[in-house]
N, CA and C of each residue as an Amber inpcrd file, in Angstrom:
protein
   195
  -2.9350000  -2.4120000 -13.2330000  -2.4830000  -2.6860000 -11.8890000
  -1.6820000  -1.5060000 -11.3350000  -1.0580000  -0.7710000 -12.2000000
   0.0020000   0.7420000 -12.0070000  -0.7780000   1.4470000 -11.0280000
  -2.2770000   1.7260000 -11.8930000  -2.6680000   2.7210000 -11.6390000
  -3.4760000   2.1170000  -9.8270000  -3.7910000   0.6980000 -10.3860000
  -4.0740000   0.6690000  -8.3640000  -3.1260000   0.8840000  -7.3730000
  -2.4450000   0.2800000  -7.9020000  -0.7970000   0.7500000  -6.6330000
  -0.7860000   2.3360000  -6.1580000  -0.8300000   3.0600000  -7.2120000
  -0.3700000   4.5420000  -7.3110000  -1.8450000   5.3020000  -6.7040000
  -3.4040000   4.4020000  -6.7880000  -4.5980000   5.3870000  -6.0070000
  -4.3940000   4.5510000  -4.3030000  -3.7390000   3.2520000  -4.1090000
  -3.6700000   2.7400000  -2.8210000  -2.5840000   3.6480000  -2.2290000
  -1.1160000   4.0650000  -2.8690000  -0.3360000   5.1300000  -2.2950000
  -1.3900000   6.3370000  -1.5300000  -1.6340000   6.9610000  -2.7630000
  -2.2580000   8.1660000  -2.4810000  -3.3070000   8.2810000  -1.4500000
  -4.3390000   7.0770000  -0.9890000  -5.2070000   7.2370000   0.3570000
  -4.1530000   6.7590000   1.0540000  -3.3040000   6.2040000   1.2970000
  -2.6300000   5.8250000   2.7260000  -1.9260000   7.3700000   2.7800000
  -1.1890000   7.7530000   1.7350000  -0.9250000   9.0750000   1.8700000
  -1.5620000  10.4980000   2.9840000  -3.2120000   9.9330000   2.0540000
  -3.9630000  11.0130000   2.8280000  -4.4190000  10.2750000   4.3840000
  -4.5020000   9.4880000   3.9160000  -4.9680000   9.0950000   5.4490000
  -3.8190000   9.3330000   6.6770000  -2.2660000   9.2420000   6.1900000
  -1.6910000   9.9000000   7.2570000  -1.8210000  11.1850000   7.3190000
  -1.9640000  11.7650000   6.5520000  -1.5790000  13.2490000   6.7540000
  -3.2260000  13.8370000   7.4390000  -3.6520000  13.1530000   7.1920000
  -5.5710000  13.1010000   7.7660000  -5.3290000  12.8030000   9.0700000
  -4.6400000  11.5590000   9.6030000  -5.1090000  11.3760000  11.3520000
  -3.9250000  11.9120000  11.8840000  -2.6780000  12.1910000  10.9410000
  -1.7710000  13.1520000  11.5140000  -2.4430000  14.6090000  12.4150000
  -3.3640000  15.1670000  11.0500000  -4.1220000  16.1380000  11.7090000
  -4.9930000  16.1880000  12.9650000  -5.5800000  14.9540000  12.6580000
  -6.5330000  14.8330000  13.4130000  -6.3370000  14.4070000  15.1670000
  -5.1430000  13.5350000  15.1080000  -4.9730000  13.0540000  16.1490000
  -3.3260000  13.6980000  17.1980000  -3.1000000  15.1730000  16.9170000
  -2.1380000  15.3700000  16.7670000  -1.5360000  15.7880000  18.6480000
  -2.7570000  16.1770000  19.0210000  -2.8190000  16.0520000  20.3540000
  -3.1870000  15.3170000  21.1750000  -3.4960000  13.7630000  20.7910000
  -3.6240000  13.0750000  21.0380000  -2.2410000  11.5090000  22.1670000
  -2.1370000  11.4050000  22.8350000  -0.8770000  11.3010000  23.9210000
  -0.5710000   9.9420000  23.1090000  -2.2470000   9.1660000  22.3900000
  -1.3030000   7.9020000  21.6870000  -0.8370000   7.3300000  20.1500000
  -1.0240000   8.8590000  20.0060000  -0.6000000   8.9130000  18.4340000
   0.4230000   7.9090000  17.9580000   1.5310000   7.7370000  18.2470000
   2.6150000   6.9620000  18.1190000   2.3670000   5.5400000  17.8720000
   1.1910000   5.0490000  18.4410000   0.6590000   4.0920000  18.1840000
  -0.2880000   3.9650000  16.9860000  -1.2040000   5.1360000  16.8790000
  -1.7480000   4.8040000  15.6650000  -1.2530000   5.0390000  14.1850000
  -0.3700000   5.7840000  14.0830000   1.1000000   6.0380000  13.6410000
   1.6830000   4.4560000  12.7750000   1.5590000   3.9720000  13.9530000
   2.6790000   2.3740000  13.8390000   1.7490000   2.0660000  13.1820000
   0.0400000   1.2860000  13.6610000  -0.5460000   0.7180000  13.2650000
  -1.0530000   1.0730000  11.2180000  -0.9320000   2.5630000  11.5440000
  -1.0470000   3.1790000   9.4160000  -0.0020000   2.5210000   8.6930000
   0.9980000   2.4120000   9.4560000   2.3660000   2.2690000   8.6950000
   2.1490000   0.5300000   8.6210000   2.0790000  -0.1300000   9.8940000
   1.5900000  -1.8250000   9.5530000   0.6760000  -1.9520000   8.8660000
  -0.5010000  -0.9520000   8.6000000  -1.6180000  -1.5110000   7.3630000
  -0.7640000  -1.2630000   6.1790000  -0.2820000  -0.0530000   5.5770000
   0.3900000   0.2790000   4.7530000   1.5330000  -0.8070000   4.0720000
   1.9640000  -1.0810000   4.5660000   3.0620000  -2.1370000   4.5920000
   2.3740000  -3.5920000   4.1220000   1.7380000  -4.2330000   4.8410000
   1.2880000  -5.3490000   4.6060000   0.0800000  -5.3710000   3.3380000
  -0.5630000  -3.5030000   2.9700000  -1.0760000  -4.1210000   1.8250000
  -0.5430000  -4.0840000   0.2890000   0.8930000  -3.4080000   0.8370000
   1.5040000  -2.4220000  -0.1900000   2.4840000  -4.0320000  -0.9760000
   3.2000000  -4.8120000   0.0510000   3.8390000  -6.2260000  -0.0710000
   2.5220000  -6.8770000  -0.8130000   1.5610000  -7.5290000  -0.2400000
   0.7190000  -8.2400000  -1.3660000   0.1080000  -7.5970000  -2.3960000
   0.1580000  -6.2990000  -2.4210000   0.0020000  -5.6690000  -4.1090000
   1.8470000  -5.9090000  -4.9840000   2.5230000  -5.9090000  -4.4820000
   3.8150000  -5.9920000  -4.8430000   3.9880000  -7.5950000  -5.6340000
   2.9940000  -8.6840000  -4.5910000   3.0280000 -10.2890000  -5.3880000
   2.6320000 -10.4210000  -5.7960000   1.2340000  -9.7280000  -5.8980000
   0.3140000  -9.6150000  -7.0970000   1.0690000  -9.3150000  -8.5190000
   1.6630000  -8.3990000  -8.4230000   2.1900000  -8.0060000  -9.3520000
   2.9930000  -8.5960000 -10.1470000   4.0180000  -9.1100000  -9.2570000
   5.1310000 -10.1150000  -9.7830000   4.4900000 -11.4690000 -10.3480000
   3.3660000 -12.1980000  -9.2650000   2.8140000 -13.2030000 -10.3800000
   1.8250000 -12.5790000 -11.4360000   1.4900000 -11.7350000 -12.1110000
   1.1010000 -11.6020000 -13.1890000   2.0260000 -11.5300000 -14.0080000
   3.6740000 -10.8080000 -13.7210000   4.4850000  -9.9830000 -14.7070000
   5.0510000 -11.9600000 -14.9080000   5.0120000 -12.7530000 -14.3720000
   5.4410000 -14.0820000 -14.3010000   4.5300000 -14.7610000 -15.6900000
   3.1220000 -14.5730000 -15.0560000   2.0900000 -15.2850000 -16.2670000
   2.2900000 -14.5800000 -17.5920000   2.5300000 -13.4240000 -17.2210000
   2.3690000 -12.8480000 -18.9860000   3.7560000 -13.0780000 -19.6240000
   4.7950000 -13.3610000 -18.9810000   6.4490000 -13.8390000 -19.6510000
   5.8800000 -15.0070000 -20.0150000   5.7460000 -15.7850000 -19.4830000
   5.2140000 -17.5320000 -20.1020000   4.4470000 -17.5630000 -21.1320000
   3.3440000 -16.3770000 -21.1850000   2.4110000 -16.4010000 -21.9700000
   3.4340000 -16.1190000 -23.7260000   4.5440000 -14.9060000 -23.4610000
   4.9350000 -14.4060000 -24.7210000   5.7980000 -15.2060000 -25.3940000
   6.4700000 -16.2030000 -24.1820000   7.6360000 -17.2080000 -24.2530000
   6.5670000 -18.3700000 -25.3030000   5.6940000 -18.8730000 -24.9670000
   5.0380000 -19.7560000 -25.6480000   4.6340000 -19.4000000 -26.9330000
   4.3570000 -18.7720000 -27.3520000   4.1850000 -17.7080000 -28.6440000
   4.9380000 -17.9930000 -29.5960000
């Protein structure tokens, strides 16, 4: 799961620094800006619960043991 977190960083990464480039003269950047940062955000939080309910199942799992 590390390693998905850390390749989902790295394209949102590039992808700003990609429409940064791309859209830099562009008058509504600021907006698409917001909108990278709201995808970013909202997929970065449900990889974050993902996470926590697994790190949840596998404590129960070692606790029962």
């Amino acid at each position: 799961m590390r390693k998905l977190i850390l390749i989902n960083a790295l394209v949102w990464a590039g992808l700003l620094l990609l429409s940064a480039y791309l859209f830099k003269d562009n008058p509504n950047w600021k907006y698409l800006f917001m909108a990278l940062i709201l995808g970013f955000t909202t997929i970065n939080s449900l990889l974050a619960v993902k996470v926590k309910r697994n790190q949840k199942v596998c404590i129960r799992v070692k606790n029962d043991k």
